[in-house]
CSV table of N, CA and C in Angstrom, one decimal:
chain,number,residue,atom,x,y,z
Z,1,MET,N,18.2,16.2,43.2
Z,1,MET,CA,16.7,15.3,43.0
Z,1,MET,C,16.0,14.5,44.3
Z,2,SER,N,15.3,15.0,44.5
Z,2,SER,CA,15.0,14.2,46.1
Z,2,SER,C,13.5,13.5,45.6
Z,3,ASP,N,13.3,12.5,46.0
Z,3,ASP,CA,11.9,12.0,45.4
Z,3,ASP,C,11.2,11.6,46.8
Z,4,LYS,N,10.0,13.1,47.4
Z,4,LYS,CA,9.4,13.0,48.1
Z,4,LYS,C,9.0,11.6,48.9
Z,5,THR,N,7.8,10.8,47.9
Z,5,THR,CA,7.2,9.8,48.4
Z,5,THR,C,8.6,8.8,48.7
Z,6,THR,N,9.6,8.1,48.4
Z,6,THR,CA,10.1,6.8,48.7
Z,6,THR,C,11.1,7.6,49.7
Z,7,GLY,N,11.8,9.1,49.3
Z,7,GLY,CA,12.8,9.4,50.4
Z,7,GLY,C,14.1,9.2,49.6
Z,8,SER,N,13.9,8.9,48.3
Z,8,SER,CA,15.3,8.3,47.3
Z,8,SER,C,15.8,9.1,46.7
Z,9,THR,N,16.9,9.3,46.6
Z,9,THR,CA,17.9,10.7,46.2
Z,9,THR,C,18.6,10.2,44.2
Z,10,GLY,N,18.9,11.0,43.4
Z,10,GLY,CA,20.0,11.2,42.3
Z,10,GLY,C,18.8,10.6,41.3
Z,11,PRO,N,19.3,10.4,39.9
Z,11,PRO,CA,18.8,10.8,38.7
Z,11,PRO,C,17.5,9.7,38.9
Z,12,LEU,N,16.6,9.8,37.8
Z,12,LEU,CA,16.2,8.4,37.3
Z,12,LEU,C,16.1,8.0,36.3
Z,13,SER,N,16.0,6.5,36.4
Z,13,SER,CA,17.3,5.6,35.0
Z,13,SER,C,16.0,4.7,34.8
Z,14,GLY,N,14.7,5.1,34.2
Z,14,GLY,CA,13.9,4.2,33.3
Z,14,GLY,C,14.0,3.7,32.4
Z,15,LYS,N,14.1,2.9,31.9
Z,15,LYS,CA,13.9,2.3,30.3
Z,15,LYS,C,12.6,2.0,30.0
Z,16,VAL,N,12.6,2.4,28.6
Z,16,VAL,CA,11.3,2.4,27.9
Z,16,VAL,C,11.5,0.6,27.1
Z,17,VAL,N,10.0,0.0,27.8
Z,17,VAL,CA,9.6,-1.2,27.9
Z,17,VAL,C,8.3,-1.5,26.2
Z,18,CYS,N,7.8,-0.5,26.3
Z,18,CYS,CA,7.0,-0.3,25.2
Z,18,CYS,C,6.3,0.6,24.5
Z,19,HIS,N,6.8,0.8,23.1
Z,19,HIS,CA,5.7,2.0,22.7
Z,19,HIS,C,4.7,1.0,22.3
Z,20,ALA,N,3.1,2.0,22.5
Z,20,ALA,CA,2.0,2.0,22.2
Z,20,ALA,C,1.6,2.6,21.1
Z,21,MET,N,0.5,2.6,19.9
Z,21,MET,CA,0.4,3.0,19.0
Z,21,MET,C,-1.2,2.5,18.5
Z,22,TRP,N,-2.0,3.7,18.1
Z,22,TRP,CA,-3.0,3.5,18.1
Z,22,TRP,C,-3.5,3.3,16.0
Z,23,ALA,N,-4.5,2.8,16.0
Z,23,ALA,CA,-5.1,3.0,14.1
Z,23,ALA,C,-6.4,2.4,14.3
Z,24,ARG,N,-7.1,2.7,13.2
Z,24,ARG,CA,-8.5,1.7,12.8
Z,24,ARG,C,-8.3,0.3,13.0
Z,25,ASP,N,-6.8,-0.1,12.5
Z,25,ASP,CA,-6.7,-1.3,12.3
Z,25,ASP,C,-5.0,-1.5,12.7
Z,26,GLY,N,-5.5,-1.6,14.1
Z,26,GLY,CA,-4.1,-2.2,14.7
Z,26,GLY,C,-3.1,-3.5,14.0
Z,27,ARG,N,-3.9,-4.1,13.5
Z,27,ARG,CA,-3.2,-5.6,13.1
Z,27,ARG,C,-1.9,-4.8,11.7
Z,28,GLN,N,-3.4,-4.8,10.9
Z,28,GLN,CA,-2.7,-3.8,9.9
Z,28,GLN,C,-0.4,-2.6,10.1
Z,29,LEU,N,-1.1,-2.2,10.5
Z,29,LEU,CA,0.0,-1.3,11.2
Z,29,LEU,C,0.8,-1.7,11.9
Z,30,ALA,N,0.7,-3.2,13.2
Z,30,ALA,CA,1.6,-4.3,13.1
Z,30,ALA,C,2.2,-4.4,12.1
Z,31,ASP,N,1.8,-5.3,11.7
Z,31,ASP,CA,2.4,-6.5,10.5
Z,31,ASP,C,3.6,-4.6,9.5
Z,32,PHE,N,3.0,-4.0,9.3
Z,32,PHE,CA,3.6,-2.6,8.6
Z,32,PHE,C,4.6,-2.6,9.2
Z,33,TYR,N,5.1,-1.9,10.5
Z,33,TYR,CA,5.9,-2.1,11.3
Z,33,TYR,C,7.0,-2.7,11.7
Z,34,ALA,N,6.2,-4.1,12.1
Z,34,ALA,CA,7.2,-5.1,12.1
Z,34,ALA,C,7.7,-5.3,10.9
Z,35,THR,N,7.3,-5.8,9.6
Z,35,THR,CA,7.9,-5.5,8.5
Z,35,THR,C,9.6,-4.5,8.7
Z,36,ALA,N,9.1,-3.2,8.7
Z,36,ALA,CA,10.1,-2.7,8.4
Z,36,ALA,C,10.8,-2.0,9.4
Z,37,LEU,N,10.8,-3.4,10.6
Z,37,LEU,CA,12.3,-3.5,11.2
Z,37,LEU,C,12.2,-5.2,10.9
Z,38,GLY,N,11.9,-5.8,10.7
Z,38,GLY,CA,12.9,-7.0,10.4
Z,38,GLY,C,12.3,-8.2,11.1
Z,39,THR,N,11.2,-8.1,11.5
Z,39,THR,CA,10.5,-9.3,12.1
Z,39,THR,C,8.7,-9.4,11.6
Z,40,THR,N,8.7,-10.1,13.0
Z,40,THR,CA,6.7,-10.0,12.1
Z,40,THR,C,6.1,-10.3,13.9
Z,41,VAL,N,4.5,-9.8,13.6
Z,41,VAL,CA,4.1,-9.6,15.0
Z,41,VAL,C,3.9,-11.0,15.3
Z,42,THR,N,4.2,-10.8,16.8
Z,42,THR,CA,4.4,-12.1,17.2
Z,42,THR,C,2.9,-12.1,18.7
Z,43,GLU,N,2.3,-11.5,18.8
Z,43,GLU,CA,1.7,-11.6,19.9
Z,43,GLU,C,-0.1,-10.7,19.0
Z,44,THR,N,-1.2,-11.6,19.5
Z,44,THR,CA,-2.4,-10.5,19.0
Z,44,THR,C,-3.5,-10.6,20.7
Z,45,TYR,N,-3.6,-9.2,21.5
Z,45,TYR,CA,-4.8,-9.4,22.5
Z,45,TYR,C,-5.8,-9.5,22.4
Z,46,PRO,N,-7.3,-10.6,22.3
Z,46,PRO,CA,-8.1,-10.9,22.1
Z,46,PRO,C,-9.3,-9.1,23.0
Z,47,ALA,N,-10.3,-9.0,22.4
Z,47,ALA,CA,-11.1,-7.8,22.7
Z,47,ALA,C,-12.1,-8.8,24.0
Z,48,GLU,N,-12.7,-8.1,24.6
Z,48,GLU,CA,-13.9,-8.8,24.9
Z,48,GLU,C,-15.2,-10.1,23.7
Z,49,ASN,N,-14.6,-9.1,22.6
Z,49,ASN,CA,-15.9,-10.1,21.8
Z,49,ASN,C,-14.8,-11.4,21.2
Z,50,GLY,N,-13.8,-11.2,21.6
Z,50,GLY,CA,-12.8,-12.5,21.2
Z,50,GLY,C,-12.1,-12.1,19.6
Z,51,GLU,N,-12.1,-10.7,19.2
Z,51,GLU,CA,-11.7,-9.9,17.7
Z,51,GLU,C,-10.0,-9.7,18.6
Z,52,GLY,N,-9.6,-9.3,17.4
Z,52,GLY,CA,-8.3,-9.0,18.0
Z,52,GLY,C,-8.4,-7.4,18.1
Z,53,ALA,N,-8.1,-7.0,19.3
Z,53,ALA,CA,-8.0,-5.7,19.8
Z,53,ALA,C,-6.5,-5.1,19.9
Z,54,ALA,N,-5.8,-6.2,19.9
Z,54,ALA,CA,-4.4,-5.8,20.0
Z,54,ALA,C,-3.0,-6.2,19.1
Z,55,SER,N,-2.2,-5.9,18.7
Z,55,SER,CA,-0.9,-6.8,18.0
Z,55,SER,C,0.1,-6.8,18.4
Z,56,ALA,N,1.4,-7.6,18.3
Z,56,ALA,CA,2.3,-6.8,19.4
Z,56,ALA,C,3.7,-7.3,18.4
Z,57,PHE,N,4.9,-7.0,18.7
Z,57,PHE,CA,6.1,-8.0,18.3
Z,57,PHE,C,7.1,-7.1,19.2
Z,58,HIS,N,8.5,-7.7,19.9
Z,58,HIS,CA,9.2,-7.6,19.9
Z,58,HIS,C,10.6,-7.3,19.4
Z,59,THR,N,11.4,-6.3,19.7
Z,59,THR,CA,12.8,-6.0,19.4
Z,59,THR,C,13.6,-5.4,19.7
Z,60,ASN,N,14.8,-5.9,19.8
Z,60,ASN,CA,16.1,-5.2,20.5
Z,60,ASN,C,15.6,-5.1,22.1
Z,61,GLY,N,14.4,-5.5,23.1
Z,61,GLY,CA,14.2,-5.5,23.6
Z,61,GLY,C,12.9,-4.5,24.0
Z,62,VAL,N,11.9,-4.4,23.2
Z,62,VAL,CA,11.0,-3.2,23.2
Z,62,VAL,C,9.6,-3.9,22.8
Z,63,MET,N,8.7,-4.3,23.0
Z,63,MET,CA,7.9,-4.2,22.8
Z,63,MET,C,6.9,-3.1,21.5
Z,64,TYR,N,6.7,-3.3,20.7
Z,64,TYR,CA,6.1,-2.7,20.1
Z,64,TYR,C,3.9,-3.0,20.1
Z,65,LEU,N,3.1,-2.1,20.5
Z,65,LEU,CA,2.0,-2.7,20.6
Z,65,LEU,C,0.8,-1.7,19.8
Z,66,PHE,N,-0.1,-2.5,18.8
Z,66,PHE,CA,-0.7,-1.6,18.2
Z,66,PHE,C,-2.2,-1.9,18.5
Z,67,TYR,N,-3.1,-1.0,19.0
Z,67,TYR,CA,-4.2,-1.1,19.0
Z,67,TYR,C,-5.0,-1.0,17.9
Z,68,THR,N,-6.1,-1.4,18.2
Z,68,THR,CA,-7.3,-0.9,17.4
Z,68,THR,C,-8.2,-0.3,17.2
Z,69,SER,N,-8.5,0.8,16.8
Z,69,SER,CA,-9.6,2.1,17.4
Z,69,SER,C,-10.3,2.7,16.3
Z,70,PRO,N,-11.7,2.1,16.4
Z,70,PRO,CA,-12.4,2.4,15.1
Z,70,PRO,C,-12.8,4.1,15.1
Z,71,ALA,N,-12.3,4.7,16.3
Z,71,ALA,CA,-12.9,6.4,16.5
Z,71,ALA,C,-11.0,6.9,15.9
Z,72,TYR,N,-10.0,6.2,16.0
Z,72,TYR,CA,-8.7,6.7,15.7
Z,72,TYR,C,-9.0,8.0,14.3
Z,73,GLN,N,-8.2,8.8,14.6
Z,73,GLN,CA,-8.4,9.5,13.4
Z,73,GLN,C,-6.6,10.3,13.7
Z,74,ALA,N,-6.2,9.9,12.2
Z,74,ALA,CA,-4.8,10.6,11.7
Z,74,ALA,C,-4.6,11.5,11.9
Z,75,PRO,N,-3.6,12.0,12.6
Z,75,PRO,CA,-3.3,13.7,12.4
Z,75,PRO,C,-3.5,14.4,11.4
Z,76,ASN,N,-3.6,15.5,11.3
Z,76,ASN,CA,-3.7,16.2,9.8
Z,76,ASN,C,-1.7,17.6,10.2
Z,77,TRP,N,-0.9,16.6,9.5
Z,77,TRP,CA,0.7,17.0,9.5
Z,77,TRP,C,0.5,17.8,8.5
Z,78,PRO,N,1.2,18.9,7.9
Z,78,PRO,CA,1.8,19.4,8.8
Z,78,PRO,C,1.0,20.2,9.6
Z,79,GLU,N,0.0,20.8,10.1
Z,79,GLU,CA,-0.9,22.0,10.7
Z,79,GLU,C,-1.1,21.4,12.0
Z,80,GLU,N,-1.4,20.3,12.1
Z,80,GLU,CA,-1.3,19.8,13.6
Z,80,GLU,C,0.0,19.7,14.1
Z,81,ASP,N,0.2,20.0,15.4
Z,81,ASP,CA,1.4,18.9,16.8
Z,81,ASP,C,1.6,17.1,16.0
Z,82,LEU,N,2.4,17.2,16.6
Z,82,LEU,CA,2.6,15.5,16.7
Z,82,LEU,C,2.0,14.9,18.2
Z,83,PRO,N,1.6,14.0,18.2
Z,83,PRO,CA,1.1,13.5,20.1
Z,83,PRO,C,3.2,12.4,19.7
Z,84,PHE,N,3.6,11.4,18.6
Z,84,PHE,CA,4.9,11.0,19.2
Z,84,PHE,C,5.7,11.7,17.4
Z,85,HIS,N,6.5,10.7,17.7
Z,85,HIS,CA,7.1,11.1,15.9
Z,85,HIS,C,8.0,9.8,15.9
Z,86,MET,N,7.9,8.8,15.2
Z,86,MET,CA,9.4,7.4,15.3
Z,86,MET,C,10.1,8.1,13.9
Z,87,ASP,N,11.2,8.0,13.6
Z,87,ASP,CA,12.6,7.7,13.0
Z,87,ASP,C,13.0,6.9,12.9
Z,88,LEU,N,13.1,6.4,11.6
Z,88,LEU,CA,13.8,4.7,11.3
Z,88,LEU,C,15.0,5.1,10.6
Z,89,THR,N,16.0,4.4,10.8
Z,89,THR,CA,17.5,4.5,10.2
Z,89,THR,C,17.3,3.4,9.3
Z,90,PHE,N,18.0,3.4,7.9
Z,90,PHE,CA,18.2,1.8,7.3
Z,90,PHE,C,19.8,2.1,6.6
Z,91,PRO,N,20.7,1.1,6.2
Z,91,PRO,CA,21.7,1.1,5.4
Z,91,PRO,C,21.4,1.8,3.9
Z,92,ASP,N,20.6,1.9,3.5
Z,92,ASP,CA,19.8,2.2,2.0
Z,92,ASP,C,18.1,2.9,2.6
Z,93,ALA,N,18.4,3.8,3.0
Z,93,ALA,CA,17.0,5.0,3.3
Z,93,ALA,C,16.3,4.8,1.8
Z,94,ALA,N,16.8,5.2,0.7
Z,94,ALA,CA,16.4,5.2,-0.5
Z,94,ALA,C,15.7,3.8,-0.9
Z,95,ALA,N,16.3,2.8,-0.8
Z,95,ALA,CA,16.1,1.2,-1.4
Z,95,ALA,C,15.0,1.1,-0.4
Z,96,ALA,N,14.7,1.8,1.4
Z,96,ALA,CA,13.7,1.5,2.3
Z,96,ALA,C,12.6,2.3,2.5
Z,97,GLU,N,12.9,3.4,0.9
Z,97,GLU,CA,11.5,4.0,1.2
Z,97,GLU,C,10.7,3.1,-0.1
Z,98,LYS,N,11.4,3.0,-0.7
Z,98,LYS,CA,10.8,1.9,-1.8
Z,98,LYS,C,10.0,1.0,-1.6
Z,99,GLN,N,10.5,0.4,-0.7
Z,99,GLN,CA,10.2,-0.9,-0.1
Z,99,GLN,C,8.2,-0.5,1.3
Z,100,LEU,N,8.8,0.8,2.2
Z,100,LEU,CA,7.8,1.6,2.5
Z,100,LEU,C,6.7,1.7,1.2
Z,101,LEU,N,6.9,1.8,0.5
Z,101,LEU,CA,6.0,2.7,-0.1
Z,101,LEU,C,5.0,1.5,-0.8
Z,102,GLY,N,5.6,0.5,-1.0
Z,102,GLY,CA,5.1,-0.7,-1.9
Z,102,GLY,C,4.3,-1.5,-0.4
Z,103,LEU,N,5.0,-1.3,0.5
Z,103,LEU,CA,3.7,-2.0,2.3
Z,103,LEU,C,3.1,-1.1,2.2
Z,104,GLY,N,2.8,0.2,1.5
Z,104,GLY,CA,1.4,1.0,2.4
Z,104,GLY,C,1.5,2.6,2.6
Z,105,ALA,N,2.7,2.7,3.4
Z,105,ALA,CA,3.0,4.3,3.3
Z,105,ALA,C,2.7,5.1,2.1
Z,106,THR,N,2.7,6.4,2.7
Z,106,THR,CA,2.7,7.4,1.2
Z,106,THR,C,3.7,8.3,2.0
Z,107,LYS,N,3.9,9.0,0.7
Z,107,LYS,CA,4.7,9.6,0.8
Z,107,LYS,C,4.5,11.4,1.0
Z,108,PRO,N,3.9,12.2,1.9
Z,108,PRO,CA,3.7,13.8,1.7
Z,108,PRO,C,4.3,14.8,1.1
Z,109,ALA,N,3.9,16.2,0.6
Z,109,ALA,CA,4.4,17.1,-0.2
Z,109,ALA,C,5.3,17.1,0.9
Z,110,HIS,N,5.4,17.0,1.8
Z,110,HIS,CA,5.3,18.5,3.1
Z,110,HIS,C,6.9,17.4,3.2
Z,111,GLN,N,8.2,17.7,2.8
Z,111,GLN,CA,9.8,17.4,3.4
Z,111,GLN,C,10.5,18.1,4.0
Z,112,PRO,N,10.2,18.5,5.2
Z,112,PRO,CA,11.3,19.6,6.0
Z,112,PRO,C,12.0,19.1,6.2
Z,113,GLY,N,12.9,18.3,6.0
Z,113,GLY,CA,13.9,17.5,6.5
Z,113,GLY,C,15.4,17.9,5.1
Z,114,GLY,N,14.8,18.6,4.1
Z,114,GLY,CA,16.1,18.5,3.1
Z,114,GLY,C,16.4,17.1,2.9
Z,115,THR,N,17.9,17.2,2.3
Z,115,THR,CA,18.3,15.2,2.3
Z,115,THR,C,19.1,15.2,3.9
Z,116,HIS,N,18.4,15.2,4.7
Z,116,HIS,CA,18.7,14.5,5.9
Z,116,HIS,C,17.6,13.7,6.9
Z,117,TRP,N,16.3,13.7,6.1
Z,117,TRP,CA,15.8,12.6,6.4
Z,117,TRP,C,14.4,12.3,5.2
Z,118,THR,N,13.5,11.3,5.2
Z,118,THR,CA,12.4,11.8,4.2
Z,118,THR,C,11.0,11.5,5.3
Z,119,VAL,N,9.9,12.6,5.2
Z,119,VAL,CA,9.1,12.3,6.5
Z,119,VAL,C,8.1,11.2,5.4
Z,120,LEU,N,7.8,9.9,5.5
Z,120,LEU,CA,6.8,9.2,4.8
Z,120,LEU,C,6.0,9.0,6.0
Z,121,LEU,N,4.0,8.8,5.9
Z,121,LEU,CA,3.5,8.5,6.5
Z,121,LEU,C,2.9,7.2,6.1
Z,122,ASP,N,2.5,6.7,7.6
Z,122,ASP,CA,2.0,4.8,7.5
Z,122,ASP,C,1.1,4.4,7.5
Z,123,PRO,N,0.6,3.3,7.2
Z,123,PRO,CA,-0.9,2.8,6.7
Z,123,PRO,C,-2.3,3.8,7.3
Z,124,ALA,N,-1.9,3.7,8.6
Z,124,ALA,CA,-2.8,5.0,9.3
Z,124,ALA,C,-2.6,6.1,9.5
Z,125,GLY,N,-1.4,6.6,8.8
Z,125,GLY,CA,-2.0,8.5,8.0
Z,125,GLY,C,-0.6,9.3,9.3
Z,126,GLN,N,0.1,8.4,10.5
Z,126,GLN,CA,0.5,9.0,10.8
Z,126,GLN,C,2.3,9.4,10.6
Z,127,PRO,N,3.1,10.3,10.4
Z,127,PRO,CA,4.0,10.4,10.0
Z,127,PRO,C,5.4,9.6,10.7
Z,128,PHE,N,6.6,9.2,9.6
Z,128,PHE,CA,7.5,8.8,10.2
Z,128,PHE,C,8.7,9.6,9.7
Z,129,CYS,N,9.7,9.4,9.9
Z,129,CYS,CA,10.7,9.4,9.1
Z,129,CYS,C,11.8,8.6,9.2
Z,130,ILE,N,12.3,8.4,7.7
Z,130,ILE,CA,13.1,7.5,8.0
Z,130,ILE,C,15.0,8.4,7.8
Z,131,HIS,N,15.7,7.7,7.3
Z,131,HIS,CA,17.2,8.4,7.3
Z,131,HIS,C,18.1,7.4,6.8
Z,132,ASN,N,19.4,7.3,6.0
Z,132,ASN,CA,20.5,5.9,6.4
Z,132,ASN,C,21.1,6.1,8.0
Z,133,ALA,N,21.6,5.5,8.3
Z,133,ALA,CA,22.0,5.1,9.4
Z,133,ALA,C,23.7,5.5,9.1
Z,134,HIS,N,24.4,6.3,10.2
Z,134,HIS,CA,25.1,6.7,10.3
Z,134,HIS,C,26.4,5.4,10.7
């Protein structure tokens, strides 16, 4: 593989440093995922009007950034393809499911994973999967 702009060869070796997501309430979604991943929101980025436009936290060397977008529309899953998908593992996925539901997740009727994983919808309506850590 050759990079025609720099002349370098060899495979790319990028690293994901940030996952960005949108929701009608970015702070609510940031709090949800921060709690699910055992941390707390540590940063808020203001919009031009001074209100919180984005909230973030870091875990395992990766930033998770959640933007507030009043125009956000949840995907109509499973009828529509998803623009992204996240899987979370837990030592006890059944116990985590109960806690996540208590934090605002919902469980759709469509469960394509059988006994391998469970699909939940986060508070913004975006599907994500949970399963037991191996």
